[in-house]
XYZ file of C-alpha atoms in Angstrom:
723
model
C 49.374 -46.667 -46.623
C 48.999 -45.669 -50.274
C 45.828 -43.568 -49.989
C 46.158 -40.010 -51.284
C 45.370 -38.107 -48.112
C 45.659 -34.735 -49.856
C 42.168 -35.356 -51.233
C 40.911 -34.506 -47.724
C 42.437 -31.026 -47.787
C 41.265 -30.547 -51.383
C 37.738 -31.381 -50.304
C 38.091 -29.057 -47.305
C 38.997 -26.187 -49.612
C 35.928 -26.895 -51.714
C 33.703 -26.941 -48.637
C 35.104 -23.564 -47.563
C 34.315 -22.267 -51.073
C 30.795 -23.660 -50.765
C 30.370 -21.756 -47.491
C 31.350 -18.507 -49.202
C 28.951 -19.220 -52.083
C 26.126 -19.865 -49.636
C 26.815 -16.602 -47.834
C 26.806 -14.745 -51.178
C 23.460 -16.283 -52.162
C 22.146 -15.425 -48.699
C 22.942 -11.746 -49.278
C 21.144 -11.810 -52.627
C 18.172 -13.579 -51.098
C 18.046 -11.085 -48.263
C 18.032 -8.051 -50.563
C 15.817 -9.335 -53.376
C 13.394 -11.765 -51.730
C 13.280 -11.492 -47.972
C 12.857 -7.699 -47.949
C 9.797 -7.787 -50.189
C 6.738 -6.663 -48.256
C 8.654 -5.327 -45.267
C 7.864 -1.766 -46.393
C 4.263 -2.142 -45.150
C 2.835 -2.118 -48.715
C 1.968 -5.801 -48.353
C -0.611 -6.460 -45.650
C -2.593 -9.443 -44.399
C -2.154 -13.059 -43.399
C -0.172 -13.965 -46.504
C 2.466 -11.364 -45.597
C 2.814 -12.813 -42.088
C 3.337 -16.380 -43.315
C 5.689 -15.195 -46.025
C 7.879 -13.389 -43.526
C 8.115 -16.533 -41.343
C 9.071 -18.651 -44.339
C 11.563 -16.082 -45.591
C 13.229 -15.819 -42.195
C 13.601 -19.586 -41.923
C 15.050 -19.787 -45.413
C 17.480 -16.990 -44.541
C 18.528 -18.887 -41.394
C 19.030 -22.045 -43.420
C 21.604 -20.257 -45.572
C 23.484 -19.305 -42.361
C 23.200 -22.868 -41.048
C 24.362 -24.272 -44.377
C 27.461 -22.047 -44.352
C 28.160 -23.018 -40.730
C 27.829 -26.691 -41.591
C 30.059 -26.373 -44.659
C 32.833 -24.686 -42.675
C 32.547 -27.286 -39.915
C 32.931 -30.079 -42.475
C 35.972 -28.318 -43.934
C 37.523 -28.070 -40.475
C 36.771 -31.721 -39.733
C 38.362 -32.848 -42.989
C 41.531 -30.870 -42.218
C 41.555 -32.304 -38.701
C 41.180 -35.799 -40.166
C 44.001 -35.153 -42.622
C 46.321 -34.100 -39.810
C 45.510 -37.173 -37.712
C 45.839 -39.620 -40.607
C 49.155 -38.159 -41.785
C 50.567 -38.335 -38.268
C 49.470 -41.942 -37.843
C 50.765 -42.986 -41.261
C 54.148 -41.459 -40.447
C 54.052 -43.326 -37.151
C 53.416 -46.562 -39.021
C 56.224 -45.900 -41.504
C 58.590 -45.166 -38.637
C 57.609 -48.389 -36.867
C 58.190 -50.442 -40.015
C 61.598 -48.796 -40.479
C 62.524 -49.490 -36.852
C 61.461 -53.104 -37.278
C 63.669 -53.431 -40.357
C 66.663 -52.230 -38.322
C 66.085 -55.244 -36.082
C 65.774 -57.540 -39.114
C 62.006 -57.755 -38.815
C 59.872 -57.792 -41.964
C 56.275 -56.580 -41.691
C 53.938 -58.180 -44.241
C 50.765 -56.623 -45.679
C 48.727 -58.119 -42.824
C 50.906 -56.489 -40.193
C 52.631 -59.718 -39.133
C 56.311 -59.481 -38.178
C 58.809 -62.153 -39.242
C 62.497 -62.254 -38.334
C 64.514 -62.444 -41.539
C 67.478 -64.329 -40.026
C 65.625 -67.395 -38.787
C 67.613 -69.659 -41.113
C 71.071 -68.386 -40.156
C 73.289 -71.257 -38.884
C 74.094 -69.426 -35.670
C 70.433 -69.001 -34.893
C 69.577 -72.636 -35.574
C 72.223 -73.736 -33.068
C 71.147 -71.251 -30.398
C 68.913 -73.007 -27.809
C 67.470 -69.688 -26.627
C 66.370 -68.659 -30.121
C 63.375 -70.992 -30.102
C 61.685 -68.846 -27.485
C 63.332 -65.464 -28.072
C 62.467 -65.147 -31.782
C 58.693 -65.818 -31.499
C 58.550 -63.484 -28.523
C 60.216 -60.669 -30.473
C 58.019 -61.294 -33.534
C 54.910 -61.235 -31.383
C 55.954 -57.944 -29.775
C 56.463 -56.250 -33.144
C 53.221 -57.682 -34.533
C 51.365 -56.279 -31.528
C 53.076 -52.899 -31.922
C 51.903 -52.687 -35.542
C 48.413 -53.830 -34.513
C 48.263 -51.066 -31.906
C 48.967 -48.427 -34.551
C 46.331 -49.953 -36.831
C 43.908 -49.742 -33.918
C 44.777 -46.068 -33.534
C 44.015 -45.575 -37.233
C 40.641 -47.241 -36.811
C 39.863 -45.234 -33.670
C 40.670 -42.007 -35.501
C 38.588 -43.052 -38.485
C 35.624 -43.803 -36.223
C 36.028 -40.381 -34.655
C 35.957 -38.660 -38.037
C 32.871 -40.633 -39.033
C 31.123 -39.638 -35.797
C 32.019 -35.962 -36.196
C 30.911 -35.783 -39.837
C 27.612 -37.439 -38.980
C 27.071 -35.014 -36.105
C 27.914 -32.024 -38.285
C 25.210 -32.914 -40.809
C 22.412 -33.426 -38.275
C 19.431 -31.049 -38.384
C 20.046 -28.679 -35.457
C 16.333 -27.866 -35.074
C 14.095 -30.751 -36.181
C 11.024 -28.873 -34.899
C 11.316 -25.793 -37.124
C 9.115 -27.260 -39.859
C 11.986 -27.834 -42.290
C 12.762 -31.471 -43.016
C 16.443 -32.389 -43.117
C 17.561 -28.838 -42.366
C 21.152 -27.715 -42.068
C 23.114 -27.695 -38.770
C 23.414 -24.201 -37.305
C 25.437 -25.685 -34.392
C 27.855 -27.790 -36.405
C 31.133 -28.424 -34.580
C 34.391 -28.354 -36.526
C 36.525 -30.031 -33.845
C 36.492 -33.852 -33.882
C 37.589 -34.154 -30.253
C 34.837 -31.847 -28.990
C 32.247 -33.900 -30.832
C 33.662 -37.082 -29.301
C 33.691 -35.481 -25.850
C 30.009 -34.643 -26.137
C 29.261 -38.144 -27.392
C 31.042 -39.708 -24.417
C 29.096 -37.485 -22.009
C 25.833 -38.443 -23.726
C 26.590 -42.152 -23.378
C 27.761 -41.713 -19.779
C 24.493 -40.049 -18.798
C 22.535 -42.852 -20.424
C 24.559 -45.494 -18.542
C 24.778 -43.876 -15.095
C 21.560 -45.422 -13.849
C 20.714 -49.085 -14.158
C 22.033 -51.714 -16.546
C 24.983 -50.650 -18.698
C 24.619 -51.331 -22.399
C 27.483 -53.403 -23.845
C 27.427 -51.526 -27.154
C 27.614 -48.180 -25.365
C 30.493 -49.404 -23.185
C 32.401 -50.504 -26.281
C 31.924 -47.095 -27.890
C 33.055 -45.307 -24.733
C 36.131 -47.526 -24.633
C 36.970 -46.410 -28.143
C 36.401 -42.757 -27.294
C 38.725 -42.648 -24.261
C 41.301 -44.903 -25.904
C 41.571 -42.431 -28.761
C 41.185 -39.162 -26.892
C 41.867 -39.246 -23.142
C 45.140 -37.350 -23.602
C 43.422 -34.634 -25.650
C 42.548 -31.444 -23.767
C 39.550 -30.490 -25.926
C 37.960 -33.919 -25.601
C 38.628 -34.135 -21.869
C 37.384 -30.680 -20.937
C 34.327 -31.033 -23.185
C 33.171 -34.311 -21.659
C 33.750 -33.049 -18.093
C 31.906 -29.831 -18.834
C 28.993 -31.754 -20.338
C 28.779 -34.182 -17.422
C 29.566 -31.683 -14.686
C 31.287 -32.735 -11.429
C 28.306 -34.623 -9.983
C 27.503 -36.375 -13.270
C 31.146 -37.451 -13.590
C 31.148 -38.898 -10.076
C 27.832 -40.656 -10.557
C 29.121 -42.330 -13.719
C 32.400 -43.242 -11.998
C 30.442 -44.959 -9.220
C 28.511 -46.929 -11.824
C 31.789 -48.053 -13.434
C 33.133 -49.208 -10.073
C 29.956 -51.145 -9.370
C 30.246 -52.766 -12.805
C 33.871 -53.655 -12.099
C 32.921 -55.484 -8.912
C 29.488 -56.965 -9.598
C 29.201 -57.675 -13.330
C 30.218 -60.329 -15.823
C 33.834 -60.462 -16.960
C 33.235 -58.571 -20.214
C 31.464 -55.707 -18.442
C 34.145 -55.646 -15.738
C 36.897 -55.362 -18.303
C 35.110 -52.636 -20.261
C 34.267 -50.665 -17.127
C 37.838 -50.771 -15.805
C 39.171 -49.636 -19.172
C 36.678 -46.759 -19.353
C 37.395 -45.655 -15.788
C 41.121 -45.598 -16.479
C 40.454 -43.476 -19.563
C 38.100 -41.188 -17.643
C 40.741 -40.712 -14.926
C 43.326 -39.900 -17.601
C 40.934 -37.361 -19.104
C 40.525 -35.765 -15.674
C 44.306 -35.446 -15.382
C 44.506 -34.016 -18.911
C 41.699 -31.503 -18.395
C 43.067 -30.197 -15.075
C 46.728 -30.043 -16.027
C 46.755 -26.243 -16.246
C 45.334 -24.398 -13.211
C 45.280 -21.105 -15.115
C 42.202 -21.728 -17.204
C 38.514 -20.872 -17.053
C 37.692 -24.580 -17.169
C 39.890 -25.320 -14.145
C 38.321 -22.641 -11.964
C 34.795 -23.661 -12.957
C 35.479 -27.337 -12.363
C 37.123 -26.744 -8.971
C 34.258 -24.520 -7.863
C 31.725 -27.138 -8.911
C 33.682 -29.874 -7.144
C 33.752 -27.905 -3.881
C 29.974 -28.296 -3.851
C 29.705 -31.805 -5.316
C 32.599 -33.056 -3.195
C 30.752 -32.672 0.093
C 27.326 -33.735 -1.188
C 25.998 -37.261 -1.460
C 26.547 -38.517 -4.999
C 23.533 -40.847 -5.164
C 20.690 -40.592 -2.639
C 19.486 -44.076 -3.565
C 22.602 -45.867 -2.270
C 22.457 -47.550 1.162
C 25.736 -45.917 2.227
C 25.866 -42.204 1.513
C 29.024 -41.755 -0.525
C 30.342 -38.203 -0.656
C 31.641 -36.656 -3.850
C 35.291 -36.383 -2.829
C 35.283 -40.087 -1.932
C 34.091 -40.921 -5.440
C 36.537 -38.464 -7.012
C 39.600 -39.949 -5.310
C 38.385 -43.441 -6.196
C 38.267 -42.327 -9.833
C 41.715 -40.693 -9.600
C 43.222 -43.878 -8.176
C 42.714 -45.454 -11.613
C 44.784 -42.777 -13.382
C 48.112 -41.019 -13.214
C 49.783 -37.782 -14.275
C 47.718 -35.454 -12.107
C 49.405 -32.072 -11.820
C 50.893 -31.026 -8.446
C 48.694 -27.925 -8.489
C 45.497 -29.927 -8.965
C 46.360 -32.401 -6.197
C 47.310 -29.567 -3.838
C 44.131 -27.595 -4.565
C 41.986 -30.680 -4.026
C 43.747 -31.431 -0.759
C 43.213 -27.889 0.487
C 39.531 -28.077 -0.422
C 39.135 -31.400 1.398
C 40.900 -30.095 4.499
C 38.661 -27.027 4.485
C 35.598 -29.259 4.127
C 36.478 -31.530 7.027
C 37.435 -28.626 9.274
C 34.040 -27.108 8.569
C 32.216 -30.398 9.050
C 34.130 -32.844 11.318
C 33.118 -36.410 10.617
C 32.164 -35.690 7.018
C 33.848 -38.897 5.796
C 32.433 -41.132 8.535
C 31.655 -44.613 7.260
C 29.772 -47.471 8.981
C 31.546 -50.640 10.095
C 30.464 -54.020 11.415
C 28.334 -56.982 10.327
C 25.092 -55.343 11.459
C 25.695 -52.177 9.442
C 25.576 -51.574 5.689
C 29.295 -51.052 5.168
C 30.901 -49.002 2.392
C 31.717 -50.748 -0.886
C 35.199 -52.256 -1.011
C 36.163 -50.200 -4.046
C 35.557 -46.855 -2.329
C 38.286 -44.476 -1.114
C 36.720 -44.218 2.335
C 39.078 -41.480 3.529
C 39.469 -39.275 0.445
C 42.244 -37.127 1.911
C 44.403 -40.133 2.739
C 43.568 -41.587 -0.669
C 44.665 -38.349 -2.321
C 47.968 -38.547 -0.431
C 48.450 -42.051 -1.805
C 47.981 -40.637 -5.310
C 50.407 -37.797 -4.505
C 53.061 -40.318 -3.418
C 53.253 -41.672 -6.980
C 54.999 -38.435 -7.986
C 57.531 -37.261 -5.358
C 57.364 -33.673 -6.658
C 53.621 -33.618 -6.076
C 53.977 -35.047 -2.569
C 56.763 -32.563 -1.853
C 54.644 -29.614 -2.973
C 51.709 -30.725 -0.847
C 53.592 -31.479 2.380
C 56.370 -28.869 2.387
C 55.742 -26.489 5.327
C 57.704 -23.765 3.511
C 60.706 -21.676 4.621
C 58.573 -19.731 7.081
C 56.885 -22.864 8.418
C 53.422 -21.468 7.706
C 52.379 -24.337 5.453
C 50.385 -26.316 7.972
C 49.183 -29.297 5.922
C 51.799 -31.688 7.332
C 51.253 -30.512 10.905
C 47.513 -30.862 10.437
C 47.838 -34.389 9.074
C 50.317 -35.607 11.677
C 49.217 -33.739 14.745
C 45.795 -32.134 14.522
C 43.609 -34.291 12.299
C 41.090 -36.721 13.774
C 41.663 -40.001 11.923
C 38.616 -41.743 13.401
C 36.514 -42.029 10.262
C 34.521 -45.191 10.975
C 31.666 -45.695 13.380
C 30.592 -49.063 14.704
C 27.952 -50.423 17.035
C 28.990 -50.537 20.700
C 26.429 -53.069 21.871
C 25.341 -50.761 24.693
C 21.607 -51.455 24.486
C 20.764 -51.643 28.196
C 19.895 -47.961 28.516
C 18.723 -45.452 25.861
C 21.165 -42.803 27.107
C 24.211 -45.000 26.470
C 26.233 -44.523 23.284
C 25.035 -46.814 20.522
C 27.999 -46.057 18.260
C 31.683 -45.328 18.695
C 34.225 -43.775 16.338
C 37.286 -45.827 15.421
C 40.180 -45.588 12.978
C 39.908 -47.370 9.662
C 42.429 -50.249 9.393
C 43.983 -48.438 6.415
C 44.276 -45.076 8.201
C 47.414 -43.065 7.340
C 48.689 -45.464 4.664
C 48.503 -42.731 2.033
C 50.050 -40.181 4.392
C 52.957 -42.506 5.171
C 53.743 -43.074 1.506
C 53.412 -39.368 0.706
C 55.855 -38.465 3.491
C 58.363 -41.002 2.201
C 58.097 -39.708 -1.366
C 58.184 -36.032 -0.332
C 61.120 -36.370 2.077
C 63.282 -38.615 -0.109
C 62.473 -37.506 -3.650
C 61.919 -41.070 -4.855
C 59.116 -43.603 -4.994
C 58.150 -45.265 -1.699
C 60.187 -48.402 -1.148
C 63.118 -47.432 -3.382
C 66.662 -47.361 -2.032
C 69.132 -44.511 -2.399
C 72.886 -44.217 -2.245
C 74.376 -43.625 1.176
C 74.554 -39.888 1.862
C 71.850 -39.017 -0.678
C 71.398 -35.274 -1.176
C 68.080 -33.619 -0.353
C 66.420 -30.399 -1.404
C 65.338 -27.781 1.110
C 61.686 -28.766 0.821
C 62.486 -32.471 1.226
C 64.513 -31.782 4.362
C 61.765 -29.538 5.745
C 59.238 -32.335 5.324
C 61.552 -34.757 7.124
C 62.387 -32.305 9.916
C 58.766 -31.475 10.659
C 57.695 -35.105 10.356
C 60.105 -36.268 13.062
C 59.311 -33.408 15.426
C 55.546 -33.701 14.886
C 55.529 -37.469 15.350
C 57.440 -37.175 18.609
C 55.180 -34.381 19.795
C 52.006 -36.321 18.972
C 52.856 -39.968 19.546
C 56.220 -40.079 21.284
C 57.812 -43.516 20.963
C 54.643 -45.431 19.984
C 53.633 -44.695 16.372
C 50.485 -45.855 14.567
C 51.186 -49.137 12.793
C 50.658 -47.872 9.241
C 53.261 -45.126 9.663
C 56.076 -47.310 10.925
C 57.623 -48.963 7.885
C 57.529 -45.962 5.485
C 58.939 -43.696 8.213
C 61.676 -46.254 8.924
C 62.654 -46.295 5.247
C 62.656 -42.497 5.194
C 64.973 -42.354 8.215
C 67.480 -44.570 6.416
C 67.473 -42.133 3.491
C 68.817 -39.549 5.962
C 71.528 -41.868 7.346
C 74.164 -39.121 7.404
C 71.908 -36.776 9.361
C 70.762 -39.565 11.670
C 74.366 -40.423 12.537
C 75.290 -36.816 13.293
C 72.159 -36.242 15.398
C 72.791 -39.405 17.429
C 76.397 -38.372 18.110
C 75.210 -34.902 19.196
C 78.533 -33.158 18.561
C 77.868 -31.198 15.353
C 76.973 -27.525 15.766
C 75.282 -27.457 12.353
C 72.682 -29.787 13.835
C 72.375 -27.818 17.080
C 74.199 -30.525 19.079
C 71.777 -32.724 21.117
C 69.038 -30.112 21.285
C 68.636 -29.717 17.533
C 67.562 -26.608 15.642
C 64.233 -25.026 14.825
C 64.804 -25.516 11.120
C 66.936 -27.297 8.547
C 70.372 -26.214 7.356
C 71.851 -26.243 3.863
C 75.351 -26.352 2.448
C 76.477 -26.732 -1.166
C 72.926 -27.407 -2.293
C 72.400 -30.304 0.125
C 69.878 -29.747 2.911
C 69.721 -31.527 6.251
C 67.157 -32.102 8.950
C 68.331 -30.933 12.378
C 65.835 -32.354 14.854
C 66.456 -32.805 18.553
C 68.296 -35.983 19.492
C 65.470 -37.009 21.809
C 62.882 -36.615 19.019
C 64.855 -38.825 16.636
C 65.491 -41.526 19.234
C 61.849 -41.661 20.256
C 60.637 -41.836 16.636
C 63.127 -44.606 15.843
C 61.774 -46.421 18.877
C 58.265 -45.800 17.523
C 58.950 -47.611 14.246
C 60.884 -50.416 15.932
C 57.892 -52.404 17.146
C 58.334 -54.041 13.759
C 61.691 -55.877 14.020
C 62.369 -55.504 10.314
C 62.198 -51.709 10.671
C 64.692 -51.728 13.542
C 66.978 -54.035 11.583
C 66.809 -51.746 8.562
C 67.798 -48.662 10.589
C 70.431 -50.554 12.577
C 71.985 -52.116 9.484
C 71.958 -48.756 7.722
C 73.925 -47.263 10.632
C 76.337 -50.214 10.462
C 76.831 -49.521 6.760
C 77.277 -45.800 7.379
C 79.716 -46.440 10.227
C 81.672 -48.804 7.994
C 81.731 -46.019 5.412
C 83.099 -43.577 8.010
C 85.774 -46.036 9.134
C 86.680 -46.711 5.504
C 87.262 -42.980 5.053
C 89.899 -42.760 7.790
C 93.565 -42.403 6.828
C 95.214 -45.727 6.084
C 97.459 -45.247 9.117
C 96.863 -43.188 12.292
C 98.388 -39.742 12.703
C 98.062 -36.525 14.731
C 98.020 -38.500 18.025
C 95.488 -40.933 16.611
C 92.775 -38.240 16.520
C 91.781 -39.157 12.945
C 91.059 -42.700 14.136
C 89.744 -41.970 17.630
C 87.079 -39.384 16.738
C 85.301 -41.610 14.190
C 85.419 -44.527 16.638
C 83.807 -42.358 19.337
C 81.066 -41.357 16.944
C 80.440 -44.965 15.937
C 80.256 -46.002 19.578
C 77.848 -43.159 20.360
C 75.507 -44.065 17.506
C 75.400 -47.739 18.438
C 74.892 -46.928 22.097
C 71.713 -45.064 21.207
C 70.451 -47.740 18.795
C 71.162 -50.601 21.184
C 69.242 -48.717 23.871
C 66.289 -48.401 21.482
C 66.412 -52.117 20.735
C 66.666 -53.008 24.411
C 63.723 -50.749 25.260
C 61.653 -52.479 22.590
C 62.493 -55.898 24.010
C 61.511 -54.775 27.498
C 58.212 -53.388 26.219
C 57.367 -56.557 24.347
C 57.021 -58.690 27.503
C 55.602 -62.023 26.285
C 56.728 -61.361 22.706
C 60.238 -60.179 23.599
C 61.989 -63.377 22.522
C 60.172 -63.479 19.178
C 61.089 -59.823 18.500
C 64.753 -60.412 19.387
C 64.904 -63.544 17.250
C 63.409 -61.684 14.303
C 65.979 -58.908 14.706
C 68.711 -61.530 14.638
C 67.148 -63.161 11.573
C 67.381 -59.901 9.660
C 71.088 -59.496 10.399
C 73.096 -58.009 7.542
C 75.383 -60.661 6.008
C 75.049 -62.852 9.087
C 73.254 -65.710 7.403
C 69.727 -64.462 8.051
C 66.979 -63.088 5.852
C 68.154 -60.109 3.773
C 67.019 -56.629 4.698
C 65.725 -54.758 1.675
C 66.027 -51.007 1.255
C 69.581 -50.597 2.532
C 71.438 -47.602 1.057
C 74.251 -48.376 -1.360
C 77.763 -48.032 0.127
C 81.317 -48.034 -1.239
C 83.410 -51.142 -1.904
C 85.740 -50.750 1.102
C 82.808 -50.205 3.463
C 81.033 -53.221 1.946
C 84.102 -55.397 2.540
C 84.224 -54.150 6.130
C 80.592 -55.150 6.655
C 81.208 -58.532 5.057
C 84.155 -59.138 7.408
C 82.193 -58.199 10.548
C 80.867 -61.594 11.620
C 79.543 -60.940 15.135
C 75.778 -61.302 15.672
C 74.998 -57.766 16.808
C 71.527 -58.715 18.064
C 73.222 -60.381 21.067
C 74.320 -56.957 22.292
C 70.724 -55.757 22.332
C 69.576 -58.819 24.284
C 72.426 -58.381 26.772
C 71.560 -54.736 27.285
C 67.898 -55.557 27.822
C 68.873 -58.127 30.463
C 71.227 -55.661 32.168
C 68.537 -52.986 32.292
C 65.958 -55.433 33.626
C 68.347 -56.504 36.440
C 69.467 -52.954 37.152
C 73.064 -53.865 36.240
C 73.781 -51.092 33.715
C 76.554 -49.512 35.796
C 78.308 -52.796 36.621
C 79.439 -54.055 33.238
C 78.886 -51.514 30.518
C 81.324 -53.235 28.147
C 79.288 -56.403 27.879
C 77.031 -55.201 25.059
C 79.654 -53.435 22.915
C 80.957 -56.485 21.030
C 79.331 -55.539 17.730
C 80.959 -52.087 17.782
C 84.397 -53.553 18.500
C 83.866 -56.220 15.839
C 83.175 -53.508 13.243
C 86.343 -51.627 14.240
C 88.372 -54.844 13.993
C 86.882 -55.575 10.546
C 87.942 -52.091 9.427
C 91.480 -52.723 10.689
C 91.666 -55.943 8.693
C 90.849 -53.999 5.527
C 94.085 -52.069 6.243
C 96.026 -55.328 6.658
C 96.271 -54.735 10.412
C 95.867 -57.734 12.734
C 93.751 -56.506 15.673
C 94.377 -59.715 17.671
C 98.212 -59.821 17.797
C 99.830 -57.391 20.318
C 103.172 -57.787 18.538
C 101.897 -56.497 15.194
C 102.142 -52.794 14.169
C 99.200 -50.558 15.132
C 97.664 -53.131 17.470
C 97.515 -50.509 20.241
C 96.028 -47.926 17.882
C 93.120 -50.260 17.125
C 92.817 -51.109 20.821
C 92.549 -47.406 21.602
C 89.789 -47.060 19.026
C 87.832 -49.809 20.787
C 88.319 -48.125 24.139
C 87.164 -44.762 22.801
C 84.108 -46.424 21.273
C 83.254 -48.188 24.552
C 83.329 -44.964 26.569
C 81.126 -43.118 24.077
C 78.808 -46.101 23.788
C 78.113 -46.203 27.545
C 77.241 -42.522 27.789
C 75.036 -42.643 24.693
C 73.068 -45.739 25.677
C 72.329 -44.337 29.135
C 71.178 -41.012 27.710
C 68.942 -42.770 25.175
C 67.391 -44.939 27.866
C 66.681 -41.780 29.861
C 64.777 -40.383 26.866
C 62.798 -43.611 26.556
C 62.430 -44.515 30.243
C 62.677 -41.299 32.224
C 61.525 -43.041 35.381
């Protein structure tokens, strides 16, 4: 902390002066020594050898000047790094002091108020104080480590700058005509050199430790990252990444830890190097990856791993990849698999040499998983665009063949019979599902939003096309890995879902929907056909938790709508009756979906219905996570609604099975009426006493809801069971 770092810049100035002096001597040498005998007056063998020696001496002056300037540049670079780190350390010590932490000369933090009476009597202090001291001690240690890493980098660069650039020119200990004045470039080349040496067999522990240091110190530096990737090339990078993954799964604990750390750093360097698509490096790297991505990385492996599979495996260890890079990679992968269907095929089964567990078997789906970590990236990749010409989402949902694994069929009785069959990987579409959720909602998969969350145009376009494409491809039976993320995404669009189910809003195109989204006041909305939405909700509902999530979200939204009504009816009750009709319509459709699921389940119908009941919202069952946040009045309405709504779904399923739908269509509306009654109670209205004010107004709301419910449930069942 007390070292005079200005000595580095002073030395750099002197090295620059030395370079100028060397160049001046070189000029004198060239004019007074080297030119002797060039005028043809000196002939013979001696002249020939003299000219060779003179030329090499002349070149040494150039190399010496180059080396001197490189050293000057390295010293200035070192000065800048050391000053920055020392300031960082001073700032950390000052911040620690603000929290009454004293940092001793060994970097250990001690809380200065340990002996205060209040602290001694605080039972939590015994654990809180050591924890805080440990955190500050580690923070200081991390900065010290950064100092050491930087110092090691300077040492490496200075040593490299003073190496003889041509040890075979006959001059011992010659100067470096290729001296590099950028520390990070030197470190990038060193990493690439070590990676090449450790891409084959056994990995050297000392080399792994040095590579750890290199990426720890430099993976966020553009010069380092682009240099090492250029030196390795796409295929060399992938080969080394595969070696790291093998180490992480098959080696001793020390090698595993080192390999994981290096791979994380290498992935970070890849993100750093490719952050800007408008660079010569980016274009060169992408072009090289187009070739390496479809080739086998290592011919000696039992399972032929393609380059893009290795690349996505590497990327899965990092973060911060730019939207442009992810989108370009995705386009290149789509182009590759359209050109060569089955390019990612992987073996499966105990009699086949299966792919390693660490591998991203479907690189495109793996890339979508990576895209989902940043909603903006997922949005950019999946947005079909205002003109609908962006076909990535349609391709992924509708056109792509997801059968990427082949397995033995056991058909050995005749040579003409198929020996293999193509099947879907158990993890198929997991990345796609998460990317859709991130792109359509604008938040991380699994996060909840406030009821009525606003959406951008691109988010709404993703949602609109997703629902229509899923219905067009799968109807009401979705692939298992799509169900839960799509269910969560539907709840994020609770306002739109409610309006589409009611079918009375012209902005949404009534029941038939619109070809595209609509936007007002900066908030965009999907406007899919009512049939498409109902069938997709049915598709996710094979999982009872998904149905419960959507159903409970509609309950919360309906409670929100009822909470927004005037405190007392007016205008011939229209301000109470219309919302009650809408609520009845929405629940009619959802109950029909639940009933259809029960009828499809056959032997498992009771278990599904019981699970739905178990996930009831505030009914004593297991909580449903992911529900949108609603207002206080709506929350109190939900809390007051005590009827087990799953009974309505069971009743409706029984009615449909017996063919009794037309006989008693009020039997399965209890949950709707219970919600209306709970809303009345929030207005201090007793819905059970005919002699109390507004009893008939609440009764009329129930009647309106019943009528709308019956029509909606029958229409929904027609969508789901047209025969």
